């Protein structure tokens, strides 16, 4: 899990990032990162997000967690993507 966001010294990689999972209209799961997760979900639903989600709209955010910086968020994203479908569903359930 990502730690709580730390202080920001203005560097690009020091901005707090969010890791998120969306459930697409076809039931598939997509994992990504963003500085502003709500805005990113809006982009996905407007067809301006990832290529994967463009044909699977609408999407709904089912999981999110905060990370201190971009590097930490990228590592967490990779760890989540490596999970099996059932492990991702358990992660989603445990966050509720």
Short mmCIF file of N, CA and C in Angstrom, two decimals:
data_model
loop_
_atom_site.label_atom_id
_atom_site.label_comp_id
_atom_site.label_asym_id
_atom_site.label_seq_id
_atom_site.Cartn_x
_atom_site.Cartn_y
_atom_site.Cartn_z
N UNK A 1 0.83 -1.18 0.00
CA UNK A 1 0.00 0.00 0.00
C UNK A 1 0.87 1.24 0.00
N UNK A 2 0.37 2.28 -0.57
CA UNK A 2 1.08 3.55 -0.58
C UNK A 2 0.98 4.20 0.78
N UNK A 3 1.98 4.99 1.08
CA UNK A 3 1.96 5.72 2.35
C UNK A 3 1.18 7.01 2.19
N UNK A 4 1.01 7.71 3.28
CA UNK A 4 0.34 9.00 3.24
C UNK A 4 1.19 9.99 2.46
N UNK A 5 0.57 10.91 1.72
CA UNK A 5 1.33 11.91 0.98
C UNK A 5 2.21 12.73 1.93
N UNK A 6 3.42 13.02 1.47
CA UNK A 6 4.33 13.82 2.28
C UNK A 6 4.32 15.25 1.79
N UNK A 7 5.12 16.09 2.41
CA UNK A 7 5.22 17.49 2.00
C UNK A 7 5.65 17.61 0.55
N UNK A 8 5.30 18.70 -0.07
CA UNK A 8 5.59 18.92 -1.49
C UNK A 8 6.58 20.05 -1.63
N UNK A 9 7.73 19.78 -2.26
CA UNK A 9 8.72 20.83 -2.45
C UNK A 9 8.63 21.46 -3.83
N UNK A 10 7.57 21.13 -4.59
CA UNK A 10 7.36 21.74 -5.90
C UNK A 10 7.87 20.90 -7.06
N UNK A 11 8.63 19.86 -6.81
CA UNK A 11 9.14 19.01 -7.89
C UNK A 11 8.00 18.19 -8.48
N UNK A 12 8.03 17.95 -9.78
CA UNK A 12 6.97 17.22 -10.47
C UNK A 12 6.70 15.86 -9.84
N UNK A 13 7.75 15.09 -9.56
CA UNK A 13 7.56 13.76 -9.01
C UNK A 13 7.15 13.77 -7.55
N UNK A 14 7.16 14.91 -6.90
CA UNK A 14 6.80 14.99 -5.48
C UNK A 14 5.32 15.30 -5.26
N UNK A 15 4.56 15.50 -6.32
CA UNK A 15 3.12 15.72 -6.17
C UNK A 15 2.48 14.42 -5.69
N UNK A 16 1.48 14.54 -4.82
CA UNK A 16 0.78 13.31 -4.42
C UNK A 16 0.00 12.74 -5.62
N UNK A 17 0.05 11.46 -5.77
CA UNK A 17 -0.64 10.77 -6.86
C UNK A 17 -1.64 9.80 -6.27
N UNK A 18 -2.63 9.46 -7.07
CA UNK A 18 -3.58 8.44 -6.69
C UNK A 18 -3.47 7.26 -7.64
N UNK A 19 -3.63 6.07 -7.10
CA UNK A 19 -3.74 4.85 -7.89
C UNK A 19 -5.22 4.47 -7.84
N UNK A 20 -5.77 4.10 -8.98
CA UNK A 20 -7.20 3.80 -9.01
C UNK A 20 -7.49 2.58 -9.86
N UNK A 21 -8.64 1.97 -9.59
CA UNK A 21 -9.17 0.88 -10.42
C UNK A 21 -10.57 1.30 -10.83
N UNK A 22 -10.86 1.19 -12.13
CA UNK A 22 -12.21 1.43 -12.61
C UNK A 22 -12.79 0.12 -13.13
N UNK A 23 -14.10 -0.01 -12.98
CA UNK A 23 -14.81 -1.13 -13.57
C UNK A 23 -15.45 -0.58 -14.84
N UNK A 24 -15.13 -1.21 -15.95
CA UNK A 24 -15.65 -0.78 -17.25
C UNK A 24 -17.06 -1.36 -17.46
N UNK A 25 -17.76 -0.82 -18.45
CA UNK A 25 -19.13 -1.25 -18.74
C UNK A 25 -19.19 -2.74 -19.07
N UNK A 26 -18.12 -3.29 -19.61
CA UNK A 26 -18.11 -4.72 -19.95
C UNK A 26 -17.67 -5.60 -18.77
N UNK A 27 -17.46 -4.98 -17.59
CA UNK A 27 -17.10 -5.73 -16.40
C UNK A 27 -15.60 -5.89 -16.17
N UNK A 28 -14.78 -5.48 -17.13
CA UNK A 28 -13.34 -5.59 -16.95
C UNK A 28 -12.84 -4.50 -16.02
N UNK A 29 -11.64 -4.70 -15.50
CA UNK A 29 -11.02 -3.74 -14.58
C UNK A 29 -9.83 -3.09 -15.25
N UNK A 30 -9.66 -1.79 -15.01
CA UNK A 30 -8.53 -1.04 -15.54
C UNK A 30 -7.88 -0.31 -14.38
N UNK A 31 -6.56 -0.37 -14.28
CA UNK A 31 -5.81 0.29 -13.21
C UNK A 31 -4.95 1.39 -13.80
N UNK A 32 -4.93 2.55 -13.13
CA UNK A 32 -4.12 3.67 -13.58
C UNK A 32 -3.70 4.55 -12.42
N UNK A 33 -2.95 5.62 -12.76
CA UNK A 33 -2.53 6.60 -11.76
C UNK A 33 -2.87 7.99 -12.28
N UNK A 34 -3.03 8.93 -11.35
CA UNK A 34 -3.30 10.31 -11.73
C UNK A 34 -3.09 11.22 -10.52
N UNK A 35 -2.79 12.48 -10.80
CA UNK A 35 -2.70 13.47 -9.73
C UNK A 35 -4.11 13.76 -9.23
N UNK A 36 -5.06 13.89 -10.15
CA UNK A 36 -6.46 14.16 -9.82
C UNK A 36 -7.30 13.00 -10.35
N UNK A 37 -7.60 12.04 -9.50
CA UNK A 37 -8.30 10.82 -9.92
C UNK A 37 -9.69 11.14 -10.44
N UNK A 38 -10.43 12.02 -9.78
CA UNK A 38 -11.78 12.34 -10.24
C UNK A 38 -11.76 12.92 -11.66
N UNK A 39 -10.82 13.81 -11.92
CA UNK A 39 -10.70 14.39 -13.27
C UNK A 39 -10.34 13.31 -14.29
N UNK A 40 -9.47 12.40 -13.90
CA UNK A 40 -9.05 11.33 -14.81
C UNK A 40 -10.22 10.41 -15.14
N UNK A 41 -11.08 10.12 -14.17
CA UNK A 41 -12.26 9.29 -14.43
C UNK A 41 -13.17 10.00 -15.43
N UNK A 42 -13.33 11.31 -15.26
CA UNK A 42 -14.13 12.10 -16.21
C UNK A 42 -13.54 12.00 -17.61
N UNK A 43 -12.21 12.05 -17.71
CA UNK A 43 -11.55 11.92 -19.02
C UNK A 43 -11.84 10.55 -19.63
N UNK A 44 -11.74 9.50 -18.81
CA UNK A 44 -12.05 8.16 -19.32
C UNK A 44 -13.48 8.13 -19.87
N UNK A 45 -14.42 8.68 -19.12
CA UNK A 45 -15.82 8.64 -19.54
C UNK A 45 -16.13 9.55 -20.72
N UNK A 46 -15.26 10.52 -20.97
CA UNK A 46 -15.42 11.40 -22.13
C UNK A 46 -14.73 10.82 -23.37
N UNK A 47 -14.12 9.64 -23.23
CA UNK A 47 -13.42 9.03 -24.36
C UNK A 47 -12.03 9.59 -24.58
N UNK A 48 -11.51 10.35 -23.61
CA UNK A 48 -10.19 10.96 -23.74
C UNK A 48 -9.18 10.33 -22.79
N UNK A 49 -9.55 9.22 -22.19
CA UNK A 49 -8.65 8.53 -21.28
C UNK A 49 -7.83 7.51 -22.05
N UNK A 50 -7.50 6.44 -21.41
CA UNK A 50 -6.71 5.38 -22.03
C UNK A 50 -7.45 4.73 -23.19
N UNK A 51 -6.70 4.28 -24.16
CA UNK A 51 -7.29 3.60 -25.32
C UNK A 51 -8.15 2.42 -24.89
N UNK A 52 -7.70 1.70 -23.85
CA UNK A 52 -8.44 0.53 -23.36
C UNK A 52 -9.86 0.89 -22.95
N UNK A 53 -10.04 2.02 -22.28
CA UNK A 53 -11.36 2.36 -21.73
C UNK A 53 -12.27 3.05 -22.75
N UNK A 54 -11.74 3.52 -23.84
CA UNK A 54 -12.55 4.28 -24.82
C UNK A 54 -13.75 3.49 -25.34
N UNK A 55 -13.56 2.21 -25.58
CA UNK A 55 -14.65 1.39 -26.11
C UNK A 55 -15.39 0.62 -25.02
N UNK A 56 -15.07 0.93 -23.77
CA UNK A 56 -15.67 0.20 -22.64
C UNK A 56 -16.36 1.15 -21.66
N UNK A 57 -16.84 2.26 -22.17
CA UNK A 57 -17.50 3.27 -21.33
C UNK A 57 -18.95 2.92 -21.10
N UNK A 58 -19.52 3.40 -20.00
CA UNK A 58 -18.88 4.23 -18.98
C UNK A 58 -18.05 3.38 -18.01
N UNK A 59 -17.14 4.08 -17.33
CA UNK A 59 -16.34 3.43 -16.30
C UNK A 59 -16.73 4.02 -14.95
N UNK A 60 -16.55 3.24 -13.90
CA UNK A 60 -16.84 3.70 -12.54
C UNK A 60 -15.65 3.37 -11.65
N UNK A 61 -15.23 4.33 -10.87
CA UNK A 61 -14.12 4.12 -9.95
C UNK A 61 -14.58 3.21 -8.81
N UNK A 62 -13.87 2.09 -8.63
CA UNK A 62 -14.24 1.14 -7.58
C UNK A 62 -13.17 1.02 -6.50
N UNK A 63 -12.00 1.65 -6.73
CA UNK A 63 -10.91 1.58 -5.75
C UNK A 63 -9.96 2.73 -6.01
N UNK A 64 -9.44 3.30 -4.91
CA UNK A 64 -8.38 4.31 -5.04
C UNK A 64 -7.56 4.35 -3.76
N UNK A 65 -6.30 4.72 -3.92
CA UNK A 65 -5.44 4.94 -2.76
C UNK A 65 -4.46 6.05 -3.10
N UNK A 66 -4.03 6.77 -2.09
CA UNK A 66 -3.11 7.89 -2.26
C UNK A 66 -1.67 7.40 -2.14
N UNK A 67 -0.79 7.99 -2.94
CA UNK A 67 0.64 7.72 -2.87
C UNK A 67 1.37 9.05 -2.73
N UNK A 68 2.56 9.01 -2.14
CA UNK A 68 3.31 10.23 -1.87
C UNK A 68 3.82 10.90 -3.14
N UNK A 69 4.18 10.10 -4.15
CA UNK A 69 4.75 10.68 -5.37
C UNK A 69 4.53 9.74 -6.55
N UNK A 70 4.94 10.19 -7.71
CA UNK A 70 4.71 9.44 -8.95
C UNK A 70 5.41 8.08 -8.94
N UNK A 71 6.63 8.03 -8.45
CA UNK A 71 7.37 6.77 -8.42
C UNK A 71 6.67 5.72 -7.57
N UNK A 72 6.21 6.13 -6.41
CA UNK A 72 5.49 5.21 -5.54
C UNK A 72 4.19 4.75 -6.19
N UNK A 73 3.49 5.68 -6.85
CA UNK A 73 2.24 5.33 -7.53
C UNK A 73 2.48 4.35 -8.67
N UNK A 74 3.54 4.56 -9.43
CA UNK A 74 3.85 3.64 -10.53
C UNK A 74 4.18 2.24 -10.02
N UNK A 75 4.92 2.17 -8.92
CA UNK A 75 5.24 0.86 -8.35
C UNK A 75 3.97 0.16 -7.85
N UNK A 76 3.09 0.91 -7.21
CA UNK A 76 1.84 0.33 -6.70
C UNK A 76 0.95 -0.11 -7.86
N UNK A 77 0.89 0.71 -8.93
CA UNK A 77 0.11 0.34 -10.10
C UNK A 77 0.59 -0.99 -10.68
N UNK A 78 1.88 -1.15 -10.81
CA UNK A 78 2.43 -2.41 -11.33
C UNK A 78 2.09 -3.58 -10.42
N UNK A 79 2.15 -3.36 -9.11
CA UNK A 79 1.82 -4.43 -8.16
C UNK A 79 0.35 -4.83 -8.29
N UNK A 80 -0.53 -3.85 -8.46
CA UNK A 80 -1.95 -4.16 -8.61
C UNK A 80 -2.19 -4.87 -9.94
N UNK A 81 -1.55 -4.41 -11.00
CA UNK A 81 -1.73 -5.05 -12.31
C UNK A 81 -1.25 -6.50 -12.31
N UNK A 82 -0.31 -6.82 -11.42
CA UNK A 82 0.21 -8.19 -11.34
C UNK A 82 -0.75 -9.12 -10.58
N UNK A 83 -1.73 -8.56 -9.89
CA UNK A 83 -2.69 -9.38 -9.15
C UNK A 83 -3.63 -10.12 -10.10
N UNK A 84 -4.13 -11.24 -9.64
CA UNK A 84 -5.15 -11.96 -10.41
C UNK A 84 -6.47 -11.19 -10.30
N UNK A 85 -7.41 -11.54 -11.14
CA UNK A 85 -8.72 -10.89 -11.09
C UNK A 85 -9.35 -11.05 -9.70
N UNK A 86 -9.29 -12.25 -9.15
CA UNK A 86 -9.90 -12.48 -7.83
C UNK A 86 -9.18 -11.68 -6.74
N UNK A 87 -7.89 -11.53 -6.85
CA UNK A 87 -7.15 -10.72 -5.88
C UNK A 87 -7.52 -9.24 -5.99
N UNK A 88 -7.72 -8.77 -7.21
CA UNK A 88 -8.16 -7.38 -7.40
C UNK A 88 -9.57 -7.18 -6.82
N UNK A 89 -10.45 -8.13 -7.04
CA UNK A 89 -11.81 -8.03 -6.48
C UNK A 89 -11.76 -8.01 -4.96
N UNK A 90 -10.87 -8.79 -4.37
CA UNK A 90 -10.71 -8.80 -2.91
C UNK A 90 -10.17 -7.45 -2.42
N UNK A 91 -9.23 -6.88 -3.14
CA UNK A 91 -8.70 -5.55 -2.80
C UNK A 91 -9.83 -4.52 -2.83
N UNK A 92 -10.66 -4.58 -3.85
CA UNK A 92 -11.79 -3.66 -3.98
C UNK A 92 -12.76 -3.84 -2.81
N UNK A 93 -13.09 -5.10 -2.49
CA UNK A 93 -14.00 -5.39 -1.38
C UNK A 93 -13.44 -4.91 -0.05
N UNK A 94 -12.13 -5.07 0.15
CA UNK A 94 -11.51 -4.71 1.42
C UNK A 94 -11.46 -3.20 1.64
N UNK A 95 -11.59 -2.43 0.59
CA UNK A 95 -11.51 -0.97 0.70
C UNK A 95 -12.86 -0.34 1.07
N UNK A 96 -13.91 -1.10 0.98
CA UNK A 96 -15.25 -0.54 1.24
C UNK A 96 -15.51 -0.36 2.70
#
